[in-house]
Amino acid sequence: MTKPLNFQSIILKLQQFWADQGCLLWQPYYTQVGAGTMNPATYLRVLGPEPWRVGYVEPSIRPDDGRYGENPNRMQMHYQFQVILKPDPGNPQEIYLESLQALGVDPRRHDIRFVEDNWMQPALGAWGLGWEVWLDGQEITQFTYFQQAGGLPLDPVSVELTYGLERIAIALQRVNSFRDIQWSPTLTDGDVNLQAEQEHSKYYFETANVERLRQMYDLFEAEAKNSLDQGLVLPAHDYILKCSHTFNVLDTRGAVGVTERQALFGRMRELSRRVAEAYVAQRQQLEFPWLETTEAESNEMVLSVPASVIIPAATSPAPFLLEIGTEELPAADLDSALEQLKEKVPALLDGLRLEHGDVQVFGTPRRLVVQVVDLAVRQRDLEQLIKGPPADRAFGPDGMPSKAAEGFARSKGVAVEELQERELDSGRYAVAIVRQDGRPTSAVLSEALPGLVAGLHFEKSMRWNSSNVAFSRPVRWLLALYGESVVPFAYAGLQSANSTYGLRSYQPASFEVSSPQAYFESLKEQGILLDPVERRSEIAAQIRTLAAQADGEIADDPDLLGEVTNLVEAPFALLGSFDASHLKLPREVLVSVMKKHQRYFPVEKDGKLLPYFIAVRNGDGDGLDLVREGNEHVIRARFTDAAYFVRQDIKRPLDAYLPKLDLLTFQLKLGSMLDKTRRIVELVDDLAAQVSMKADELSAARRAAELCKADLATQMVVEMTSLQGTMGRYYALNSDETEPVALAIFEHYLPRFAGDVSPRTLPGLVVGLADRLDTLAGLFAAGLAPTGNKDPYAQRRAALGLVQNLIAWSLDFDLRRGLEAASSHLPIPQPPQNQAAVLEFITERLRNLLLDQGARYDVVDAVLSAQGHNPALSAQAVEQLTGWVGRPDWDQILPTYSRCVRITREFENRFPLSADNFAEPAEVELYKALTTAEAAPRAPGSVDDFLQAFLPMMPAINHFFDEVLVMADDERLRQNRLGLLQRIAGLAEGVADMSKLEGF
Amino acid sequence: MTKPLNFQSIILKLQQFWADQGCLLWQPYYTQVGAGTMNPATYLRVLGPEPWRVGYVEPSIRPDDGRYGENPNRMQMHYQFQVILKPDPGNPQEIYLESLQALGVDPRRHDIRFVEDNWMQPALGAWGLGWEVWLDGQEITQFTYFQQAGGLPLDPVSVELTYGLERIAIALQRVNSFRDIQWSPTLTDGDVNLQAEQEHSKYYFETANVERLRQMYDLFEAEAKNSLDQGLVLPAHDYILKCSHTFNVLDTRGAVGVTERQALFGRMRELSRRVAEAYVAQRQQLEFPWLETTEAESNEMVLSVPASVIIPAATSPAPFLLEIGTEELPAADLDSALEQLKEKVPALLDGLRLEHGDVQVFGTPRRLVVQVVDLAVRQRDLEQLIKGPPADRAFGPDGMPSKAAEGFARSKGVAVEELQERELDSGRYAVAIVRQDGRPTSAVLSEALPGLVAGLHFEKSMRWNSSNVAFSRPVRWLLALYGESVVPFAYAGLQSANSTYGLRSYQPASFEVSSPQAYFESLKEQGILLDPVERRSEIAAQIRTLAAQADGEIADDPDLLGEVTNLVEAPFALLGSFDASHLKLPREVLVSVMKKHQRYFPVEKDGKLLPYFIAVRNGDGDGLDLVREGNEHVIRARFTDAAYFVRQDIKRPLDAYLPKLDLLTFQLKLGSMLDKTRRIVELVDDLAAQVSMKADELSAARRAAELCKADLATQMVVEMTSLQGTMGRYYALNSDETEPVALAIFEHYLPRFAGDVSPRTLPGLVVGLADRLDTLAGLFAAGLAPTGNKDPYAQRRAALGLVQNLIAWSLDFDLRRGLEAASSHLPIPQPPQNQAAVLEFITERLRNLLLDQGARYDVVDAVLSAQGHNPALSAQAVEQLTGWVGRPDWDQILPTYSRCVRITREFENRFPLSADNFAEPAEVELYKALTTAEAAPRAPGSVDDFLQAFLPMMPAINHFFDEVLVMADDERLRQNRLGLLQRIAGLAEGVADMSKLEGF
């Protein structure tokens, strides 16, 4: 084996490789950037129509990745090699893989994977779709099709490749850490960079002065604006980059709250948008000079089916095969595409009058495959009867066709004498009988297949070439065989053919197949399992076997299994291990790293994790040790990172993190997260007035309130926000807090997502209530109510969680009091109309929830109008009222009640009611029934209780209306009767506004 | 001819070349730096003992070089390729020249020169000696031996090479501007960088917000300090770099005054020093790990003369030749070395008792050559008589030697019986006659030559290798031949030999010579003129001839001719031309560019410049067109730059620049240059009270005062500060100011340097006076009086100029009044003791000036004590007094006067004098003489007038003392007599303190 390249030689190789590919070689940017993308050579040059190819190194500064040099591959500065290909050359993945070979990576002996990764950089208003490229489990490159930058859609799309140079060097040199990378023949990366890692980590995490950095940020921003106002694009961009770096340092210092983050991102994005627009305008004014200087791109995308393609006549039904060859599809998109094809293909064939046998749909990340068995040779013939003008206008009295008839016949392509008269449902008409002979299947499919492909839709889709079609990922080849003949069609700048691609690492990359059957056999030979069901069970079997080898088992996880199934074509599982010492980490952390980051299957035994994992590679056993080593390196690095965080974090008890919350802005007007914490504590006390708790529950809730946000300041949570609460609980126990306190810290975030559970303990519930009430009241007071579909602070989720929890606990809770209490603790005033708006906002979530559960609009309206401020009771009431409106006698109950309401509705004032003023017995009778009803015991908000009390009054009411003239001339009588009816109407108060109900 | 390399290929080639030389390849720094030196890979790695070799590209940001993309090779950003070789490899120039060959530069066809350039970076506390490397007149590389960084001396010394990549590309590709450089196969430098040049230039010169930048500076500085306090070296260094860039932007905006600049530099330097010290301490704590990892350097510097060298016996006198081969010596150092050798070599030979014929000393930039004709084969023998103990102690009465005699004889290496008795001047002694036989010349020289070389001293000298000897530039070979034999000796890690080096571009680089004669012949063959006198006249002849070709002539300029003589070994002059349109520029600008920057001879006719220049290359006519083209390109770029400035500047009248002076801080406490200007204007009015001016002179002075500093805000002056005043005059005329105003603007700076003239016009004089008075009074008031040898604001020069001008104009001017007036306009209070200190400071300059002119200490003291506040009168008085003290009767005059003074000196109070109280005629007589003397008309401060008045009193004084007892018992008489003498003593008041004179 030749000696692996050293670090500087890797760079030289990549420079030479990409220069040979026509890239201009560029230099790193002269200001701290988080990624090569921010270099104007990418960020600006991807804008506009001009072609551009560039390659450069970029030392990328990411303060929060600083690990004091202790992590194998996570550093505050790493080196990227950045490549931009604009427009898409048509085969960027292949070129990229060649570059890896140039570096000495043998694709047959490694597992190289393209794993979905949708990139976005909010501060630059940029996003794209693509992948992380994994080399033996290690992310070594980011591969992105840029869709937008500075908020502008990109046309043409640029391909961005970002190599992580240290990770490549680690893999090539088979060393364990960046410190051991041979940089030059004599010195290592550690020699030249370790000190920097240690010092900058300390600076970013410990000593950077927050106040000064904030001032710098403001100054940079002001200079960016100033530059933009002067039309200076590049100086403005420089200052945005400085803003961005400063923001990152502030963030690493833990000084940026969620809401402040949004605000700062918004400001940077807005500036970036202006920069992008100004740049494009500039180039336009120069008349896009580079459009001329490079030779016209040859891939004119307006392909069409060549006339010369001869469609051979088939003589008997034959199998049809369609393969849409793609770059690696995201797992979910693959599922979705297969579902769509299963539905669309039979429908398409039927619509085309093509007889067929079974339709089978298969797929891997790189191909969508449809096989149709026994597809007929031709369409069925068609006879259509087409209605023309009315007979009397079509034919003269002499039976001669009129001008109208002639026109009609001509438009349908029949001779006028072939028109017939027919009696149709609306009268007699001239009709034409149009016959259409079935056309050959190939011809029909040639026309129809582009539409089939175009009709596939994805949650996120992308453009990549000048055909400007959208797909989940680029389509790179089209195979369409009918029997042994190609079905010619064109789509996305491609021409269908009879060739396909095997596994990427196999040679030849592309080969022809003579028939559908030959196709299936060829792929099978390479180990590609086209059928996802088969792949899934194969993987399940392999991982079971491997787990057993480690004396363990794999917990059932259909989601993960499904995802992995969609990540490989030829699954080959391998067992990796890690140091058992990592098992000391919280299980959630380990599992989260293995599953979410690496798509590994954790191995466990009796519910306890074992120091193993199972990865599934693409391909076969070639170079298996290399692949295992790579994967083990990755997991070691990740666990080391997590362990590092936890080790740092538990150096101090959880409550020691509280002061740091003061650095974390919740929202500018609402203060820090520590301020918020203090309000939550006060609010928990207030809520105790509405929620019965035992003494120990109350004290647990109070303590949990104090600590509930503390873990936000810990490094583990800063790193993996999804572990908030989880780590809080873990750290709380580690800090000798009681179990209920720790649990409440965890639970106050529940439910965390749709379908998640509610808290099981009262302290958890109450702290969560207080937190959400404060969030909602506070943000509304700060003028930050969600508008349109903008909800940057996730207030909808907060409100929904609030409602769900109250309902889950059936907790009789008046939101109005809760919001009032919350508002009273805010540092800014809450105008009453605002408070109403918050309530309205929460009630809206409640309304949607109830409707989603199937309740009738009118029922929900009726209840919420009366008691929307109390979600739990409202939910009960809706359920009850739903029962009542389903009763067969409802058409008597409701009208009886509504009569009382309608006649009194126009009066705003309440009329006095006095027994002295009754003139008729029916009045007395009704009054008696009313007092009985009013005296009945009723649970708050209960529809059942209200209507059970009302039911017995019905005869009296009906009698009353029969006997008594309500609107008597005598004002005293009239007012007294109205008063009586108002009292009846009032029975529904706080329960439901019955007038909202249908049939009222 | 092969296609020249494109820009990116130049970089790749250099990377590969230096990697092959064992350099680690590094990346540009991630923050804006003015030069690759500031990258820690240079700035820190050159510190401490560890070896280090590195190469990297560095985009270098120099805001004030921004030219909106309009200059051919001057840009706000240019690309450097930086190389550090630590320690010196022994042949860095050769390696460097190889790198140029690797880029395709054929040294035979180009003029490659090493032109003295002493580099320093005050903000980093760093300096070194070396050269600009010129390729056909164009500076393409900075080549420096680093002597110090962060204020720390460097051991080992590092060699720093900084390639200017654009300039190299321009030369290689033979294009006219950076815009036309082919960067990649398809795009030019202009394509990718022009927009940036335009925008950043505008930002730096026009739109950067001064107030915000000042705030940034302060924040960066605070973070640097903060980081240092935490022991974080690299973060601190980053912030210093940010300070430095911010400073540069402020400077480009014209917002930094001279004094503020010094203050900011001082602050940055102090921080840099702390960084450097902390870095070294860090490496020391790590025990300098790289000292071990690289193989021990082979060039052990403790060479000695190998014992095996056989010194052949010569039989008759032979020529001796010494050649000290050096890297290119600065012109002045070459002169100095030759002078020293001319003096030292004969003295050395004589000291060594070596008979010799003529001693000839020659030299070129690369060699110092000594030839001694007919050097004797051996030293003369020596007989020395050494005095021993006194004879009576050395020899017993019996004539037997005592113990003392034995000891003496033993110590002198003679037998005791050989001691003799001799009568010496102080008595009889035992003496030893010591004979020393003359040793062979070669052996003697072997021992003596190291001392000869080591004894050469230079104004600035440098170390380069571990021998740690100092020289003007590195010594690279030693040739020493006595006849045909090598005289072996070692110095600076070198061993003398019989080989020399020819012109750099000739092959073989080094060759042996068999004898002194062969040496001279070989060099002559290459066109090397060893004799500076011969070289000088050869150059003079060549340039005369070429000038005549252009129908012009060369003005006499011995300094330039002398410098050029010392820049080449084999002079070959060439005539270049430039576009005549450039002649529109002010002559001073053109001449300054040609002479100072390029060492070209301007060609003129009848006092007017012609569009030609003459450059003198090293070598012959090979590739002459290339060389001419290169030189013409350089001058075009430089003139274009100057024209650009002037064009920009004259867009507005001179007074329109006044507001910009407000951005230029003179000194923090003293306000801006505009504030200073206002004070000068006021002061000019005040001075009118002391200096008689005509009305039109006063009004010219007033206007000139208003405008005198305006040109500081013009770009031409910002660029070439030496043109201040010159441009002011030019721009004033261009703005329709009157000739006297324009002239006064120019003259107020006079004298600009030692030997410069004083103003010829009164307005020029007065404005200059006002300017200097304000400067001195202001800086003292601000607590910034010069201390020790620190004089960052050049106050000594200001004071000296003041004094010189007053003397030149013989202007009766009382500095006390001037300083009082100046102080009254200051924005800060001037305590009276300060004012005295300023006066004292100025008087000190006056004192030195007078002493330098040969005046006697005592005379100067006497005059300055009395009227030092009035320099012009003081100077006259000193001249007069010098005449008086030279008179033969001075020994009577002075004592006569001093008697009067000495007897009264002890009394502080003045005694009343009344004619009524005279008791003796001698008193009356003296009183009468006194009143006559007092009545004589006297010019202020005139010594002549004083002594002419005094002379006639002498008889009366002598008579008085003969007749009268001054210290009479009668108090009335006594006091009256003392009063009389006090009056006589008082005659010298305001003229001289005669008591300071010798003989008083």
Coordinates of N, CA and C in Angstrom, one line a residue, chain A residues 8 11-12 15-16 19 23-32 45 52 57 59 61 77 79 183-184 187 191-193 195-196 199-200 202-203 207-209 212-213 215-216 219-220 222-223 226-227 230-235 238-239 242 245 282-283 286 290 293, chain B residues 8 11-12 15-16 19 23-32 45 52 57 59 61 77 79 183-184 187 191-193 195-196 199-200 202-203 207-209 212-213 215-216 219-220 222-223 226-227 230-235 238-239 242 245 282-283 286 290 293:
Chain A
Q8 N -1.4 18.5 3.7 CA -1.1 19.6 2.7 C -1.2 19.0 1.3
I11 N -4.7 18.7 0.0 CA -5.2 20.0 -0.5 C -4.6 20.2 -1.9
L12 N -3.3 20.0 -2.1 CA -2.7 20.2 -3.4 C -3.4 19.3 -4.4
Q15 N -6.8 20.7 -5.2 CA -6.6 21.9 -6.1 C -6.4 21.5 -7.5
Q16 N -5.4 20.6 -7.7 CA -5.1 20.2 -9.0 C -6.3 19.5 -9.7
A19 N -8.9 22.1 -10.6 CA -8.4 23.0 -11.7 C -8.5 22.2 -13.0
C23 N -12.1 24.4 -12.8 CA -12.4 25.3 -11.7 C -11.3 26.4 -11.6
L24 N -11.8 27.6 -11.3 CA -10.8 28.7 -10.9 C -10.4 28.4 -9.5
L25 N -9.1 28.5 -9.2 CA -8.7 28.2 -7.8 C -8.7 29.6 -7.1
W26 N -9.3 29.5 -6.0 CA -9.6 30.8 -5.2 C -8.9 30.6 -3.8
Q27 N -9.0 31.7 -3.0 CA -8.4 31.6 -1.7 C -9.4 31.7 -0.6
P28 N -9.0 31.3 0.6 CA -9.9 31.5 1.8 C -10.3 32.9 1.9
Y29 N -11.4 33.2 2.6 CA -11.8 34.6 2.8 C -11.0 35.2 3.9
Y30 N -11.0 36.5 3.9 CA -10.1 37.2 4.9 C -10.9 37.7 6.1
T31 N -12.0 37.0 6.3 CA -12.7 37.3 7.6 C -13.2 36.0 8.1
Q32 N -13.5 35.9 9.4 CA -13.9 34.6 9.9 C -15.3 34.2 9.4
R45 N -21.3 34.5 -6.2 CA -21.2 33.9 -7.6 C -22.3 32.9 -8.0
W52 N -19.9 29.5 -13.6 CA -18.9 29.7 -12.6 C -18.4 28.4 -12.0
V57 N -9.8 26.3 -0.5 CA -9.7 25.9 0.9 C -10.5 27.0 1.7
P59 N -10.7 27.8 5.9 CA -10.7 27.5 7.3 C -12.0 28.0 7.9
I61 N -14.7 28.7 10.8 CA -14.6 28.9 12.3 C -16.0 28.7 12.8
M77 N -12.1 25.4 14.7 CA -11.7 25.6 13.3 C -11.4 24.3 12.5
Y79 N -10.9 22.7 8.4 CA -10.6 23.1 7.0 C -11.6 22.5 6.0
W183 N 0.4 16.5 8.8 CA 0.1 17.7 8.0 C 1.1 17.8 6.9
S184 N 2.3 17.8 7.3 CA 3.4 17.8 6.3 C 4.3 16.6 6.6
L187 N 5.4 17.4 10.4 CA 4.5 17.9 11.5 C 3.1 17.4 11.4
D191 N 0.4 19.4 16.1 CA 1.6 20.3 16.3 C 1.2 21.8 15.9
V192 N 0.5 21.9 14.8 CA 0.3 23.3 14.4 C -1.0 23.9 14.8
N193 N -1.9 23.1 15.3 CA -3.3 23.7 15.6 C -3.8 23.4 17.0
Q195 N -2.8 24.2 20.0 CA -2.8 25.4 20.9 C -4.0 26.3 20.5
A196 N -4.2 26.5 19.3 CA -5.2 27.3 18.8 C -6.6 26.8 19.3
E199 N -7.0 27.5 23.0 CA -7.1 28.9 23.4 C -8.4 29.5 22.9
H200 N -8.7 29.2 21.6 CA -10.0 29.8 21.1 C -11.2 29.2 21.8
K202 N -11.4 28.3 24.8 CA -11.5 29.0 26.1 C -12.1 30.4 25.9
Y203 N -11.6 31.0 24.9 CA -12.1 32.4 24.6 C -13.6 32.3 24.3
T207 N -14.3 33.4 28.0 CA -13.8 34.7 28.3 C -14.3 35.8 27.4
A208 N -14.8 35.5 26.3 CA -15.3 36.6 25.4 C -16.3 37.5 26.1
N209 N -16.1 38.8 26.0 CA -16.9 39.7 26.7 C -18.2 40.0 26.0
R212 N -19.2 43.6 25.1 CA -18.4 44.2 24.0 C -18.8 43.5 22.6
L213 N -19.1 42.2 22.7 CA -19.4 41.6 21.4 C -20.8 42.1 20.9
Q215 N -21.8 45.1 21.3 CA -21.5 46.4 20.7 C -20.9 46.2 19.3
M216 N -20.0 45.2 19.2 CA -19.4 45.0 17.9 C -20.4 44.6 16.9
L219 N -22.2 47.6 15.7 CA -21.3 48.5 14.8 C -21.2 47.8 13.4
F220 N -21.0 46.5 13.4 CA -20.8 45.8 12.1 C -22.1 46.0 11.3
A222 N -24.4 48.3 11.5 CA -24.5 49.6 11.0 C -23.6 49.9 9.8
E223 N -22.4 49.4 9.8 CA -21.5 49.5 8.7 C -22.1 48.8 7.5
N226 N -24.8 50.9 6.1 CA -24.2 52.1 5.6 C -23.6 51.8 4.2
S227 N -22.9 50.6 4.1 CA -22.3 50.2 2.8 C -23.4 49.9 1.8
Q230 N -24.8 52.9 0.2 CA -23.9 53.5 -0.8 C -23.7 52.6 -2.0
G231 N -24.4 51.5 -2.0 CA -24.3 50.6 -3.1 C -23.1 49.7 -3.1
L232 N -22.5 49.6 -2.0 CA -21.2 48.8 -1.9 C -21.5 47.4 -1.4
V233 N -21.6 46.5 -2.4 CA -22.0 45.1 -2.1 C -21.0 44.3 -1.2
L234 N -19.7 44.4 -1.7 CA -18.8 43.5 -1.0 C -18.5 44.0 0.4
P235 N -18.2 45.3 0.6 CA -18.1 45.7 2.0 C -19.3 45.4 2.9
D238 N -19.0 41.7 3.8 CA -18.0 41.5 4.8 C -18.5 41.8 6.2
Y239 N -19.3 42.9 6.3 CA -19.8 43.2 7.6 C -20.9 42.2 8.1
K242 N -19.1 39.5 9.5 CA -18.6 39.8 10.9 C -19.8 39.7 11.9
H245 N -20.2 36.0 12.5 CA -19.2 35.4 13.5 C -19.5 35.9 14.9
Q282 N -25.9 44.6 -10.2 CA -24.6 45.0 -10.7 C -24.2 44.2 -11.9
R283 N -24.3 42.9 -11.8 CA -23.9 42.0 -12.9 C -24.8 42.3 -14.1
L286 N -23.6 45.2 -15.9 CA -22.4 44.8 -16.7 C -22.8 43.9 -17.9
W290 N -19.8 37.2 -18.2 CA -19.3 35.8 -18.3 C -20.2 34.9 -19.1
T293 N -18.1 34.8 -22.3 CA -16.8 34.3 -22.3 C -16.6 32.8 -22.3
Chain B
Q8 N -3.3 31.2 -11.0 CA -3.5 30.1 -10.0 C -2.4 29.0 -10.2
I11 N 0.6 30.1 -8.2 CA 0.5 29.7 -6.8 C 0.8 28.2 -6.6
L12 N 0.2 27.4 -7.4 CA 0.4 25.9 -7.3 C 1.9 25.6 -7.4
Q15 N 3.7 26.6 -4.2 CA 3.3 25.7 -3.2 C 4.2 24.4 -3.3
Q16 N 4.2 23.9 -4.6 CA 4.9 22.7 -4.8 C 6.4 22.9 -4.5
A19 N 7.1 23.3 -0.8 CA 6.8 22.0 -0.1 C 8.1 21.1 -0.3
C23 N 9.0 23.0 3.3 CA 8.0 23.9 4.0 C 6.7 23.2 4.2
L24 N 6.2 23.5 5.4 CA 4.8 23.2 5.6 C 3.9 24.1 4.9
L25 N 2.9 23.6 4.2 CA 2.0 24.5 3.4 C 0.9 25.0 4.4
W26 N 0.7 26.2 4.4 CA -0.3 26.8 5.4 C -1.3 27.6 4.6
Q27 N -2.3 28.1 5.3 CA -3.4 28.8 4.7 C -3.4 30.3 5.1
P28 N -4.0 31.1 4.2 CA -4.2 32.5 4.6 C -4.9 32.7 5.9
Y29 N -4.7 33.8 6.6 CA -5.3 34.0 7.9 C -6.7 34.4 7.7
Y30 N -7.5 34.1 8.8 CA -8.9 34.4 8.7 C -9.4 35.7 9.2
T31 N -8.4 36.6 9.2 CA -8.8 38.0 9.5 C -8.0 38.9 8.6
Q32 N -8.5 40.1 8.4 CA -7.8 41.0 7.5 C -6.4 41.4 8.0
R45 N 5.7 32.0 14.9 CA 6.6 30.9 14.7 C 8.0 31.4 14.6
W52 N 11.5 26.0 11.8 CA 10.1 26.2 11.2 C 10.3 26.6 9.7
V57 N -0.1 31.4 0.8 CA -0.7 32.5 0.2 C -1.3 33.4 1.2
P59 N -3.8 36.9 1.1 CA -4.4 38.1 0.5 C -4.2 39.2 1.5
I61 N -4.5 43.0 2.8 CA -5.4 44.1 2.7 C -4.7 45.4 3.2
M77 N -6.3 45.1 -2.1 CA -5.9 43.8 -1.8 C -5.0 43.2 -2.8
Y79 N -2.2 39.7 -3.5 CA -1.9 38.4 -3.0 C -0.4 38.2 -2.8
W183 N -6.0 34.7 -14.7 CA -6.0 34.0 -13.4 C -6.2 32.5 -13.6
S184 N -7.1 32.2 -14.4 CA -7.4 30.8 -14.7 C -7.3 30.7 -16.2
L187 N -10.6 33.0 -17.0 CA -10.9 34.3 -16.4 C -9.7 35.1 -16.0
D191 N -11.6 40.1 -14.0 CA -12.9 39.5 -13.9 C -13.3 39.2 -12.5
V192 N -12.4 38.7 -11.7 CA -12.8 38.2 -10.4 C -12.5 39.3 -9.3
N193 N -11.7 40.3 -9.5 CA -11.4 41.2 -8.4 C -11.7 42.7 -8.6
Q195 N -14.3 44.4 -9.2 CA -15.5 45.0 -8.5 C -15.1 45.2 -7.0
A196 N -14.4 44.3 -6.5 CA -13.9 44.4 -5.1 C -13.0 45.6 -4.9
E199 N -15.2 48.8 -5.0 CA -16.1 49.0 -3.9 C -15.3 49.2 -2.6
H200 N -14.3 48.4 -2.3 CA -13.5 48.6 -1.1 C -12.8 49.9 -1.1
K202 N -13.8 52.6 -2.4 CA -14.8 53.6 -2.1 C -15.1 53.6 -0.6
Y203 N -15.2 52.3 -0.1 CA -15.5 52.2 1.3 C -14.4 52.8 2.2
T207 N -16.6 56.1 2.6 CA -17.8 55.9 3.3 C -17.6 55.2 4.7
A208 N -16.5 54.7 5.0 CA -16.3 54.1 6.3 C -16.6 55.1 7.4
N209 N -17.4 54.7 8.4 CA -17.8 55.6 9.4 C -16.7 55.7 10.5
R212 N -17.7 55.0 14.2 CA -17.9 53.6 14.5 C -16.6 52.8 14.5
L213 N -15.7 53.2 13.5 CA -14.4 52.4 13.5 C -13.6 52.7 14.8
Q215 N -14.8 53.2 17.7 CA -15.4 52.3 18.7 C -15.0 50.9 18.5
M216 N -14.9 50.4 17.2 CA -14.5 49.0 17.0 C -13.1 48.9 17.5
L219 N -13.0 48.4 21.2 CA -13.5 47.1 21.6 C -12.5 46.0 21.3
F220 N -11.9 46.1 20.1 CA -10.9 45.1 19.8 C -9.7 45.1 20.8
A222 N -9.7 46.2 23.8 CA -10.2 45.7 25.1 C -10.2 44.2 25.1
E223 N -10.7 43.6 24.0 CA -10.7 42.1 24.0 C -9.3 41.5 23.9
N226 N -8.1 41.7 27.4 CA -8.8 40.7 28.2 C -8.2 39.3 27.9
S227 N -8.0 39.0 26.6 CA -7.5 37.7 26.3 C -6.1 37.5 26.8
Q230 N -6.0 36.6 30.3 CA -6.4 35.2 30.5 C -5.3 34.2 30.0
G231 N -4.2 34.8 29.5 CA -3.2 33.9 29.0 C -3.5 33.3 27.6
L232 N -4.4 34.0 26.9 CA -4.8 33.4 25.6 C -4.1 34.2 24.5
V233 N -3.1 33.6 24.0 CA -2.2 34.2 23.0 C -2.8 34.5 21.7
L234 N -3.4 33.4 21.1 CA -3.9 33.5 19.7 C -5.1 34.4 19.7
P235 N -6.1 34.3 20.6 CA -7.2 35.3 20.5 C -6.7 36.7 20.7
D238 N -5.3 37.8 17.4 CA -6.4 38.1 16.4 C -6.9 39.5 16.6
Y239 N -7.1 39.8 17.9 CA -7.7 41.2 18.1 C -6.7 42.3 17.8
K242 N -7.0 42.9 14.3 CA -8.3 43.6 14.0 C -8.0 45.1 14.3
H245 N -6.0 46.5 11.4 CA -6.8 46.7 10.2 C -7.7 48.0 10.4
Q282 N 4.9 29.9 26.5 CA 4.1 28.7 26.2 C 5.0 27.6 25.6
R283 N 5.7 28.0 24.6 CA 6.5 27.0 24.0 C 7.6 26.4 24.9
L286 N 6.2 23.9 27.0 CA 6.1 22.6 26.3 C 7.5 22.0 26.0
W290 N 9.5 21.1 19.0 CA 10.0 20.9 17.6 C 11.5 20.8 17.6
T293 N 11.9 17.1 17.1 CA 11.3 16.4 16.0 C 12.0 16.5 14.7

